[in-house]
Short mmCIF file of C-alpha atoms in Angstrom, two decimals:
data_model
loop_
_atom_site.label_atom_id
_atom_site.label_comp_id
_atom_site.label_asym_id
_atom_site.label_seq_id
_atom_site.Cartn_x
_atom_site.Cartn_y
_atom_site.Cartn_z
CA UNK A 1 138.98 -64.56 -34.39
CA UNK A 2 141.97 -63.60 -32.34
CA UNK A 3 142.29 -65.44 -28.53
CA UNK A 4 143.14 -62.44 -26.34
CA UNK A 5 145.44 -63.44 -23.53
CA UNK A 6 146.90 -60.89 -20.89
CA UNK A 7 148.07 -63.62 -18.26
CA UNK A 8 152.00 -63.19 -20.08
CA UNK A 9 151.99 -59.50 -19.66
CA UNK A 10 150.67 -59.73 -16.06
CA UNK A 11 152.99 -62.25 -15.58
CA UNK A 12 155.83 -59.90 -16.51
CA UNK A 13 154.11 -56.54 -15.24
CA UNK A 14 157.13 -55.96 -13.16
CA UNK A 15 158.76 -55.18 -16.48
CA UNK A 16 156.33 -52.58 -17.60
CA UNK A 17 156.31 -51.41 -13.97
CA UNK A 18 159.95 -50.46 -13.87
CA UNK A 19 159.40 -49.03 -17.59
CA UNK A 20 156.90 -46.87 -16.29
CA UNK A 21 159.12 -45.77 -13.38
CA UNK A 22 162.17 -44.54 -15.98
CA UNK A 23 159.40 -42.61 -18.39
CA UNK A 24 158.18 -40.90 -14.88
CA UNK A 25 162.39 -40.42 -13.98
CA UNK A 26 162.98 -38.65 -17.40
CA UNK A 27 159.73 -36.70 -17.64
CA UNK A 28 160.45 -35.64 -13.74
CA UNK A 29 163.77 -34.71 -14.61
CA UNK A 30 163.03 -32.45 -17.26
CA UNK A 31 160.12 -30.68 -15.48
CA UNK A 32 162.09 -29.54 -12.73
CA UNK A 33 165.08 -28.65 -14.76
CA UNK A 34 162.97 -27.33 -17.58
CA UNK A 35 160.81 -25.37 -15.74
CA UNK A 36 163.36 -23.04 -13.51
CA UNK A 37 165.63 -22.83 -16.90
CA UNK A 38 162.67 -22.28 -18.61
CA UNK A 39 161.43 -18.97 -16.66
CA UNK A 40 165.50 -17.90 -17.10
CA UNK A 41 164.97 -17.81 -20.57
CA UNK A 42 162.01 -16.11 -20.31
CA UNK A 43 163.25 -13.10 -18.43
CA UNK A 44 166.31 -12.95 -20.25
CA UNK A 45 164.48 -12.73 -23.49
CA UNK A 46 162.25 -10.19 -22.22
CA UNK A 47 165.49 -8.31 -20.92
CA UNK A 48 165.79 -4.57 -22.73
CA UNK A 49 169.45 -5.68 -23.22
CA UNK A 50 169.96 -7.54 -26.49
CA UNK A 51 173.35 -9.36 -25.46
CA UNK A 52 170.96 -10.90 -23.31
CA UNK A 53 167.72 -11.20 -24.97
CA UNK A 54 169.12 -12.36 -28.47
CA UNK A 55 170.98 -15.58 -27.31
CA UNK A 56 168.36 -16.66 -25.30
CA UNK A 57 166.10 -16.34 -28.30
CA UNK A 58 168.13 -18.25 -30.30
CA UNK A 59 168.21 -20.99 -27.79
CA UNK A 60 164.78 -20.80 -27.48
CA UNK A 61 164.07 -20.83 -31.24
CA UNK A 62 166.87 -23.34 -32.09
CA UNK A 63 165.49 -25.99 -29.58
CA UNK A 64 161.48 -25.27 -30.72
CA UNK A 65 162.18 -25.99 -34.47
CA UNK A 66 164.38 -28.85 -34.51
CA UNK A 67 163.46 -32.64 -34.32
CA UNK A 68 163.05 -33.82 -30.40
CA UNK A 69 164.97 -37.37 -31.94
CA UNK A 70 167.45 -35.40 -33.54
CA UNK A 71 168.16 -33.58 -30.55
CA UNK A 72 168.54 -36.61 -28.50
CA UNK A 73 170.63 -38.21 -30.55
CA UNK A 74 173.45 -35.03 -31.37
CA UNK A 75 173.34 -35.73 -27.23
CA UNK A 76 173.87 -39.26 -27.15
CA UNK A 77 175.90 -39.94 -29.85
CA UNK A 78 177.88 -36.43 -31.02
CA UNK A 79 178.03 -34.64 -27.99
CA UNK A 80 180.11 -37.66 -26.37
CA UNK A 81 182.74 -37.27 -29.13
CA UNK A 82 182.97 -33.05 -28.42
CA UNK A 83 183.39 -33.38 -25.12
CA UNK A 84 184.95 -37.02 -24.36
CA UNK A 85 182.51 -38.04 -21.89
CA UNK A 86 180.84 -41.19 -21.94
CA UNK A 87 177.35 -40.57 -22.16
CA UNK A 88 174.80 -42.67 -20.28
CA UNK A 89 171.17 -42.82 -22.17
CA UNK A 90 169.70 -41.61 -18.98
CA UNK A 91 171.75 -38.62 -18.97
CA UNK A 92 171.62 -37.54 -22.89
CA UNK A 93 167.73 -38.04 -22.45
CA UNK A 94 167.49 -35.87 -18.85
CA UNK A 95 170.08 -33.43 -20.95
CA UNK A 96 167.63 -33.57 -24.41
CA UNK A 97 163.93 -32.86 -22.67
CA UNK A 98 165.24 -30.70 -19.85
CA UNK A 99 166.62 -28.54 -22.12
CA UNK A 100 164.07 -28.70 -24.98
CA UNK A 101 161.12 -28.05 -22.39
CA UNK A 102 162.86 -25.54 -21.14
CA UNK A 103 162.70 -23.85 -24.26
CA UNK A 104 159.14 -24.60 -24.50
CA UNK A 105 158.47 -23.55 -20.62
CA UNK A 106 159.95 -20.24 -21.79
CA UNK A 107 157.42 -19.41 -24.39
CA UNK A 108 154.86 -20.41 -21.92
CA UNK A 109 156.36 -17.87 -19.00
CA UNK A 110 156.71 -15.18 -21.59
CA UNK A 111 153.45 -15.11 -23.18
CA UNK A 112 151.93 -15.28 -19.78
CA UNK A 113 153.99 -12.34 -18.47
CA UNK A 114 153.23 -10.33 -20.83
CA UNK A 115 149.42 -10.91 -20.68
CA UNK A 116 149.45 -9.07 -17.29
CA UNK A 117 148.34 -5.79 -17.97
CA UNK A 118 150.56 -2.87 -17.97
CA UNK A 119 148.79 -1.13 -15.02
CA UNK A 120 150.03 -3.99 -12.73
CA UNK A 121 153.83 -3.35 -13.07
CA UNK A 122 153.21 0.51 -13.14
CA UNK A 123 151.29 0.14 -9.61
CA UNK A 124 153.82 -2.10 -8.12
CA UNK A 125 156.74 0.64 -9.58
CA UNK A 126 154.70 2.99 -8.44
CA UNK A 127 155.01 1.63 -4.34
CA UNK A 128 158.87 2.06 -5.15
CA UNK A 129 159.42 -1.66 -6.14
CA UNK A 130 162.37 -2.63 -7.90
CA UNK A 131 161.97 -4.54 -11.37
CA UNK A 132 162.43 -7.86 -10.20
CA UNK A 133 160.34 -7.19 -6.76
CA UNK A 134 157.75 -6.33 -9.36
CA UNK A 135 157.91 -9.59 -11.32
CA UNK A 136 158.15 -11.70 -8.21
CA UNK A 137 155.45 -10.28 -6.31
CA UNK A 138 152.73 -8.73 -8.83
CA UNK A 139 153.56 -9.99 -12.00
CA UNK A 140 154.77 -13.74 -11.74
CA UNK A 141 151.55 -14.76 -9.63
CA UNK A 142 149.33 -13.79 -12.00
CA UNK A 143 150.92 -15.18 -14.86
CA UNK A 144 151.45 -18.39 -13.96
CA UNK A 145 147.73 -18.79 -13.14
CA UNK A 146 146.95 -18.07 -16.72
CA UNK A 147 149.74 -20.29 -17.81
CA UNK A 148 148.49 -23.59 -16.28
CA UNK A 149 146.46 -24.87 -19.08
CA UNK A 150 149.56 -24.10 -21.53
CA UNK A 151 151.80 -25.81 -18.67
CA UNK A 152 149.79 -28.89 -18.48
CA UNK A 153 149.37 -28.91 -22.33
CA UNK A 154 153.35 -28.78 -22.27
CA UNK A 155 154.42 -31.21 -19.59
CA UNK A 156 151.78 -34.17 -21.59
CA UNK A 157 153.13 -33.33 -24.52
CA UNK A 158 156.78 -33.59 -22.94
CA UNK A 159 155.56 -37.31 -21.17
CA UNK A 160 154.12 -38.56 -24.50
CA UNK A 161 157.83 -37.14 -26.39
CA UNK A 162 160.07 -39.13 -24.14
CA UNK A 163 158.97 -42.11 -25.95
CA UNK A 164 161.75 -41.61 -28.16
CA UNK A 165 164.25 -42.72 -25.75
CA UNK A 166 163.83 -46.31 -25.87
CA UNK A 167 165.85 -45.63 -29.68
CA UNK A 168 168.81 -44.87 -27.41
CA UNK A 169 168.23 -48.09 -25.51
CA UNK A 170 166.79 -46.01 -22.52
CA UNK A 171 164.40 -48.57 -20.56
CA UNK A 172 161.70 -46.49 -20.35
CA UNK A 173 157.98 -47.87 -20.77
CA UNK A 174 157.30 -48.46 -24.23
CA UNK A 175 161.41 -50.02 -24.60
CA UNK A 176 160.04 -52.36 -22.14
CA UNK A 177 156.64 -53.30 -23.93
CA UNK A 178 158.89 -53.62 -26.72
CA UNK A 179 160.99 -56.17 -25.21
CA UNK A 180 157.96 -57.85 -23.36
CA UNK A 181 156.39 -58.29 -26.62
CA UNK A 182 159.39 -60.01 -28.52
CA UNK A 183 159.53 -62.38 -25.31
CA UNK A 184 156.23 -63.27 -24.62
CA UNK A 185 155.16 -63.10 -28.70
CA UNK A 186 152.23 -61.27 -27.59
CA UNK A 187 152.51 -57.34 -28.90
CA UNK A 188 148.59 -57.27 -29.25
CA UNK A 189 148.50 -57.07 -25.73
CA UNK A 190 151.26 -55.92 -24.37
CA UNK A 191 150.82 -52.15 -26.67
CA UNK A 192 147.12 -52.28 -25.84
CA UNK A 193 147.95 -52.48 -22.01
CA UNK A 194 150.82 -49.67 -22.41
CA UNK A 195 148.58 -47.57 -24.19
CA UNK A 196 146.40 -47.65 -21.09
CA UNK A 197 149.13 -47.37 -18.70
CA UNK A 198 150.26 -43.46 -20.58
CA UNK A 199 146.46 -42.63 -20.93
CA UNK A 200 145.99 -43.43 -17.06
CA UNK A 201 148.74 -42.01 -15.65
CA UNK A 202 148.57 -38.31 -18.02
CA UNK A 203 144.67 -38.62 -17.52
CA UNK A 204 145.17 -38.45 -14.11
CA UNK A 205 147.57 -35.75 -14.29
CA UNK A 206 145.64 -33.44 -16.10
CA UNK A 207 142.68 -34.02 -14.07
CA UNK A 208 144.53 -32.95 -10.67
CA UNK A 209 145.76 -30.14 -12.40
CA UNK A 210 142.41 -29.13 -13.68
CA UNK A 211 141.19 -29.51 -10.19
CA UNK A 212 143.90 -27.21 -8.62
CA UNK A 213 143.00 -24.59 -11.60
CA UNK A 214 139.49 -24.42 -10.55
CA UNK A 215 140.30 -24.06 -6.84
CA UNK A 216 142.86 -21.02 -7.60
CA UNK A 217 139.86 -19.63 -9.50
CA UNK A 218 137.58 -19.73 -6.81
CA UNK A 219 140.10 -18.10 -4.32
CA UNK A 220 140.54 -14.45 -5.19
CA UNK A 221 140.33 -13.20 -8.82
CA UNK A 222 139.29 -15.56 -11.62
CA UNK A 223 141.88 -15.29 -14.86
CA UNK A 224 139.08 -13.35 -16.62
CA UNK A 225 139.30 -9.99 -16.71
CA UNK B 1 152.51 31.23 -4.78
CA UNK B 2 155.88 29.62 -2.92
CA UNK B 3 158.05 32.02 -0.81
CA UNK B 4 161.45 32.39 -1.48
CA UNK B 5 162.02 31.63 2.43
CA UNK B 6 160.27 27.99 1.98
CA UNK B 7 161.99 25.19 -0.32
CA UNK B 8 159.44 23.73 -2.79
CA UNK B 9 158.86 20.36 -2.22
CA UNK B 10 159.34 19.81 -5.87
CA UNK B 11 160.81 21.95 -8.45
CA UNK B 12 160.34 21.30 -12.04
CA UNK B 13 162.39 23.52 -14.79
CA UNK B 14 162.09 22.95 -18.36
CA UNK B 15 160.27 19.87 -18.50
CA UNK B 16 160.01 17.98 -22.02
CA UNK B 17 158.69 14.86 -22.86
CA UNK B 18 158.84 13.34 -26.70
CA UNK B 19 157.49 10.38 -27.92
CA UNK B 20 158.98 9.46 -31.04
CA UNK B 21 158.29 12.54 -32.90
CA UNK B 22 155.39 13.91 -31.10
CA UNK B 23 156.24 16.42 -28.68
CA UNK B 24 153.90 16.30 -25.54
CA UNK B 25 155.02 18.08 -23.05
CA UNK B 26 156.89 21.34 -23.93
CA UNK B 27 158.75 22.67 -21.41
CA UNK B 28 156.61 23.01 -17.97
CA UNK B 29 158.00 24.76 -15.10
CA UNK B 30 156.54 24.45 -11.73
CA UNK B 31 157.06 24.76 -7.90
CA UNK B 32 155.18 22.69 -5.30
CA UNK B 33 155.27 23.89 -1.97
CA UNK B 34 154.28 21.39 1.08
CA UNK B 35 150.79 21.53 1.96
CA UNK B 36 150.14 22.35 -1.90
CA UNK B 37 146.90 20.96 -3.26
CA UNK B 38 147.34 21.53 -7.12
CA UNK B 39 144.47 20.90 -9.94
CA UNK B 40 145.47 20.17 -13.08
CA UNK B 41 143.33 20.61 -15.75
CA UNK B 42 143.12 20.27 -19.84
CA UNK B 43 141.60 18.43 -23.03
CA UNK B 44 142.81 14.96 -23.70
CA UNK B 45 145.80 14.62 -25.29
CA UNK B 46 146.90 18.29 -23.84
CA UNK B 47 149.55 16.17 -21.67
CA UNK B 48 148.04 16.54 -18.25
CA UNK B 49 148.15 12.90 -17.52
CA UNK B 50 151.85 12.76 -19.14
CA UNK B 51 153.03 15.44 -16.58
CA UNK B 52 151.75 13.90 -13.98
CA UNK B 53 153.83 10.40 -15.41
CA UNK B 54 157.03 12.19 -15.41
CA UNK B 55 157.04 13.53 -11.87
CA UNK B 56 157.21 9.90 -10.56
CA UNK B 57 159.38 8.66 -13.21
CA UNK B 58 156.45 6.30 -15.03
CA UNK B 59 157.69 8.29 -17.91
CA UNK B 60 161.50 9.44 -18.33
CA UNK B 61 161.74 13.38 -19.21
CA UNK B 62 163.18 14.05 -22.65
CA UNK B 63 164.87 17.05 -21.18
CA UNK B 64 164.54 19.38 -18.11
CA UNK B 65 165.12 19.41 -14.26
CA UNK B 66 163.21 17.66 -11.63
CA UNK B 67 164.47 18.46 -8.32
CA UNK B 68 162.53 16.92 -5.17
CA UNK B 69 163.10 17.94 -1.74
CA UNK B 70 166.28 20.03 -2.89
CA UNK B 71 168.10 17.07 -4.47
CA UNK B 72 168.14 17.14 -8.50
CA UNK B 73 167.08 13.59 -9.55
CA UNK B 74 169.27 12.06 -12.12
CA UNK B 75 172.53 12.93 -13.26
CA UNK B 76 173.49 15.93 -15.29
CA UNK B 77 176.13 16.60 -17.94
CA UNK B 78 176.89 18.85 -20.40
CA UNK B 79 176.14 17.20 -24.29
CA UNK B 80 178.39 17.87 -27.24
CA UNK B 81 176.10 20.63 -28.46
CA UNK B 82 176.18 22.01 -25.31
CA UNK B 83 172.68 20.95 -23.61
CA UNK B 84 172.22 19.58 -20.67
CA UNK B 85 171.58 15.45 -20.54
CA UNK B 86 170.02 14.12 -17.78
CA UNK B 87 170.61 10.49 -17.31
CA UNK B 88 168.61 8.54 -14.20
CA UNK B 89 169.76 5.23 -12.81
CA UNK B 90 166.49 3.16 -12.30
CA UNK B 91 167.44 2.80 -8.42
CA UNK B 92 167.40 5.75 -8.03
CA UNK B 93 164.20 6.62 -9.92
CA UNK B 94 163.05 3.34 -7.29
CA UNK B 95 164.19 5.48 -4.49
CA UNK B 96 162.03 8.55 -5.38
CA UNK B 97 158.86 6.69 -5.96
CA UNK B 98 158.94 5.92 -2.93
CA UNK B 99 158.42 9.09 -1.96
CA UNK B 100 155.82 9.60 -4.40
CA UNK B 101 152.97 7.96 -4.29
CA UNK B 102 150.48 7.67 -7.16
CA UNK B 103 146.60 6.54 -7.85
CA UNK B 104 145.82 5.64 -11.23
CA UNK B 105 142.52 5.70 -13.15
CA UNK B 106 142.11 2.32 -13.76
CA UNK B 107 142.84 1.58 -9.78
CA UNK B 108 145.49 -1.04 -10.88
CA UNK B 109 145.07 -2.82 -7.90
CA UNK B 110 146.68 -6.66 -7.42
CA UNK B 111 143.99 -8.76 -8.53
CA UNK B 112 145.92 -11.71 -7.05
CA UNK B 113 146.02 -10.08 -3.07
CA UNK B 114 143.00 -9.14 -0.69
CA UNK B 115 142.26 -5.47 -0.13
CA UNK B 116 144.38 -5.97 3.29
CA UNK B 117 147.18 -7.62 0.96
CA UNK B 118 147.18 -4.59 -1.70
CA UNK B 119 147.91 -2.16 1.34
CA UNK B 120 150.47 -4.23 2.98
CA UNK B 121 152.20 -5.29 0.06
CA UNK B 122 154.53 -2.19 -0.68
CA UNK B 123 154.97 -1.76 3.22
CA UNK B 124 156.62 -5.91 2.99
CA UNK B 125 158.33 -5.75 0.11
CA UNK B 126 159.87 -2.40 -0.08
CA UNK B 127 159.86 -1.21 3.56
CA UNK B 128 160.52 -4.85 5.00
CA UNK B 129 157.88 -4.59 7.38
CA UNK B 130 157.41 -7.52 9.60
CA UNK B 131 154.03 -9.29 8.62
CA UNK B 132 151.94 -8.32 12.08
CA UNK B 133 153.28 -4.51 11.92
CA UNK B 134 152.29 -4.20 7.80
CA UNK B 135 148.87 -5.92 8.57
CA UNK B 136 147.77 -3.57 11.37
CA UNK B 137 149.53 -0.26 9.67
CA UNK B 138 147.24 -1.65 6.71
CA UNK B 139 144.28 -2.24 8.65
CA UNK B 140 144.28 1.32 9.99
CA UNK B 141 144.91 3.12 6.21
CA UNK B 142 141.83 1.03 4.90
CA UNK B 143 139.79 2.42 8.04
CA UNK B 144 141.14 5.76 6.95
CA UNK B 145 139.45 5.46 3.79
CA UNK B 146 136.46 3.65 5.15
CA UNK B 147 136.90 0.19 4.38
CA UNK B 148 138.04 -1.67 7.18
CA UNK B 149 135.32 -4.09 6.59
CA UNK B 150 136.76 -4.88 3.22
CA UNK B 151 140.14 -6.08 4.52
CA UNK B 152 139.56 -9.76 3.41
CA UNK B 153 138.04 -9.13 0.04
CA UNK B 154 139.37 -9.48 -3.52
CA UNK B 155 139.37 -6.81 -5.85
CA UNK B 156 136.77 -8.49 -7.98
CA UNK B 157 134.48 -8.65 -5.39
CA UNK B 158 134.41 -4.70 -4.99
CA UNK B 159 132.60 -1.64 -6.68
CA UNK B 160 134.55 0.56 -8.44
CA UNK B 161 134.69 3.52 -5.94
CA UNK B 162 135.86 1.13 -3.51
CA UNK B 163 138.61 -0.04 -5.47
CA UNK B 164 140.03 3.39 -5.92
CA UNK B 165 139.71 3.99 -2.32
CA UNK B 166 141.93 0.63 -1.39
CA UNK B 167 144.40 1.86 -4.21
CA UNK B 168 144.20 5.45 -1.99
CA UNK B 169 145.14 3.59 0.79
CA UNK B 170 147.52 1.63 -0.96
CA UNK B 171 149.28 4.44 -1.87
CA UNK B 172 149.13 6.28 1.77
CA UNK B 173 150.38 3.77 3.37
CA UNK B 174 154.01 4.37 2.11
CA UNK B 175 153.62 7.68 3.92
CA UNK B 176 154.60 9.41 0.61
CA UNK B 177 155.95 12.99 1.02
CA UNK B 178 153.76 14.16 -2.34
CA UNK B 179 150.60 12.11 -3.85
CA UNK B 180 149.58 11.88 -7.53
CA UNK B 181 146.10 11.53 -8.45
CA UNK B 182 145.69 10.61 -12.40
CA UNK B 183 142.19 11.16 -13.15
CA UNK B 184 141.26 8.85 -10.12
CA UNK B 185 137.58 9.02 -10.68
CA UNK B 186 137.24 9.03 -14.57
CA UNK B 187 136.83 5.36 -14.77
CA UNK B 188 134.07 5.41 -12.48
CA UNK B 189 130.55 5.30 -12.75
CA UNK B 190 129.17 8.90 -12.04
CA UNK B 191 127.31 7.96 -8.83
CA UNK B 192 130.60 6.35 -7.01
CA UNK B 193 132.20 9.32 -8.22
CA UNK B 194 131.30 11.61 -5.09
CA UNK B 195 132.91 8.35 -2.24
CA UNK B 196 136.70 8.94 -3.96
CA UNK B 197 136.42 12.53 -4.20
CA UNK B 198 135.34 12.82 -0.62
CA UNK B 199 138.51 10.45 0.31
CA UNK B 200 140.58 13.17 -1.35
CA UNK B 201 139.21 15.96 0.24
CA UNK B 202 139.95 14.29 3.77
CA UNK B 203 143.56 13.73 2.81
CA UNK B 204 143.48 17.60 1.58
CA UNK B 205 142.09 18.33 4.93
CA UNK B 206 145.31 16.37 6.43
CA UNK B 207 147.59 19.13 4.66
CA UNK B 208 149.18 16.43 2.54
CA UNK B 209 150.94 17.24 -1.12
CA UNK B 210 148.46 16.36 -4.04
CA UNK B 211 148.36 16.73 -7.59
CA UNK B 212 145.19 15.77 -9.26
CA UNK B 213 144.82 15.54 -12.89
CA UNK B 214 140.87 15.33 -13.44
CA UNK B 215 137.91 16.24 -15.23
CA UNK B 216 135.73 17.00 -11.99
CA UNK B 217 136.00 21.06 -12.50
CA UNK B 218 133.66 21.54 -9.87
CA UNK B 219 135.64 19.41 -7.33
CA UNK B 220 139.12 20.89 -8.36
CA UNK B 221 137.18 24.17 -7.51
CA UNK B 222 136.82 22.88 -3.95
CA UNK B 223 139.55 21.07 -3.64
CA UNK B 224 142.75 23.10 -4.92
CA UNK B 225 144.75 26.14 -3.76
CA UNK B 226 146.15 26.08 -7.36
CA UNK B 227 144.72 25.47 -10.78
CA UNK B 228 146.80 24.67 -13.67
CA UNK B 229 145.31 24.82 -16.74
CA UNK B 230 147.31 22.58 -19.53
CA UNK B 231 146.80 22.84 -23.74
CA UNK B 232 149.81 21.77 -25.82
CA UNK B 233 151.89 20.63 -23.49
CA UNK B 234 152.47 23.99 -21.85
CA UNK B 235 150.92 25.96 -18.71
CA UNK B 236 148.68 28.09 -20.53
CA UNK B 237 147.27 29.56 -17.16
CA UNK B 238 147.87 29.13 -13.56
CA UNK B 239 146.68 31.09 -10.64
CA UNK B 240 143.96 30.24 -7.20
CA UNK B 241 140.68 28.58 -8.33
CA UNK B 242 138.81 31.60 -8.35
CA UNK B 243 141.04 33.06 -10.70
CA UNK B 244 141.58 30.44 -13.09
CA UNK B 245 138.04 28.77 -13.13
CA UNK B 246 135.69 31.43 -12.50
CA UNK B 247 137.73 34.41 -14.10
CA UNK B 248 139.76 32.73 -16.60
CA UNK B 249 141.89 35.17 -18.70
CA UNK B 250 143.08 32.89 -22.06
CA UNK B 251 140.81 31.76 -24.23
CA UNK B 252 141.37 28.45 -24.56
CA UNK B 253 140.95 28.29 -21.07
CA UNK B 254 137.42 29.95 -21.05
CA UNK B 255 136.57 27.60 -24.15
CA UNK B 256 137.31 24.75 -22.43
CA UNK B 257 135.23 25.34 -19.02
CA UNK B 258 132.67 26.86 -21.17
CA UNK B 259 132.33 23.07 -22.60
CA UNK B 260 132.56 21.81 -19.35
CA UNK B 261 129.54 23.74 -17.79
CA UNK B 262 127.77 22.89 -21.16
CA UNK B 263 125.11 21.15 -19.79
CA UNK B 264 124.98 22.18 -16.37
CA UNK B 265 121.77 23.60 -14.94
#
């Protein structure tokens, strides 16, 4: 019978905390950059001007269909050769996951925008709004509401995917757990705790989003028509 | 109809609209004088809604000229075969739409804004009014359509008739020179039609210039000073309500009216 012993893990909890902080840093950066860039890509892709929509579509599809690990290796190992710049693991990770989530968020935005009835933009235009005013005041506020579930799903997926950064020696939670397991010879306890940390953080975040969503549904129109 | 001295508010000549290979509007000429109340009747698919939607450029005409307040909309130039081609700039069309209001069959209220917010939106975003001034003006417009007590209510809590009255207030707030109604009561339950028609009638009494596409023949008779009967994308018959609705000359107009009166008692 295996004797569980969490004391070595607890004694080194600072290592895991530092790892979690780094995981949140990469995830947060990717969200902070990926959401606005994703919106930009979505608007470009929806443009009736093909010189804009085609390149945007290519970027989105390319980053959605290549494995994130390949992207990470490319940014960490290949790009520095090309541009002669030393790449830190954090910059490579932030770059990879920002662009990758921008590609995914672009599709979330696009789906949200096209789901808004045509009459909404017609009513906005009939008042004399420009296309961008209609987008900002009428279409996006409604689209964002409908996007929240898909958005949450992507953000969760993103945080889980960031575990790949351990492969380029970025000290995220998984990397730190691995170090700790080797140091303490307690992989079972270490990885159990690590899994629980991921679960706690992600589940708590999704509860908060769910709350926000419910509150938005109560105030004003529901998202269902 | 229009005296030669009074400049028409709107002059449409040779209007055509194709969707792909379907020609929906096949050459319409129309003058709208200030204060005109024009009812547009016709079977579904006749092109009457498309005609209306061309007038505020929800649809861009394929050919023809639209003159609003003496100014030609778009830039005309001769094409290679001698035909006149018109190109429209989006910014010009946006300015035109600020002068030509529209009320839709499906109301198209903004569901994420209250009734007051809906009416304020154009004032704030398009006219750049300060919040307080816009709110005061919007409140006044809601009062005009009898909904001052619904200012803080979201559209999902309003009846169809109330929604359409908010939509009318929203269009009125922009002080359009011309107001277009695209089947404003067709999506309403019968018992809610009256309140919307009464609202439109009060606007008529104020001397507003309005074009109304409708199936309500009885209302058209009382509302309009001119009636157009559209068939196959052209004006098939037009005149005063008495002429067109009581003494129609064309067989198709007669048949259309007979169908509408079939179940009257």
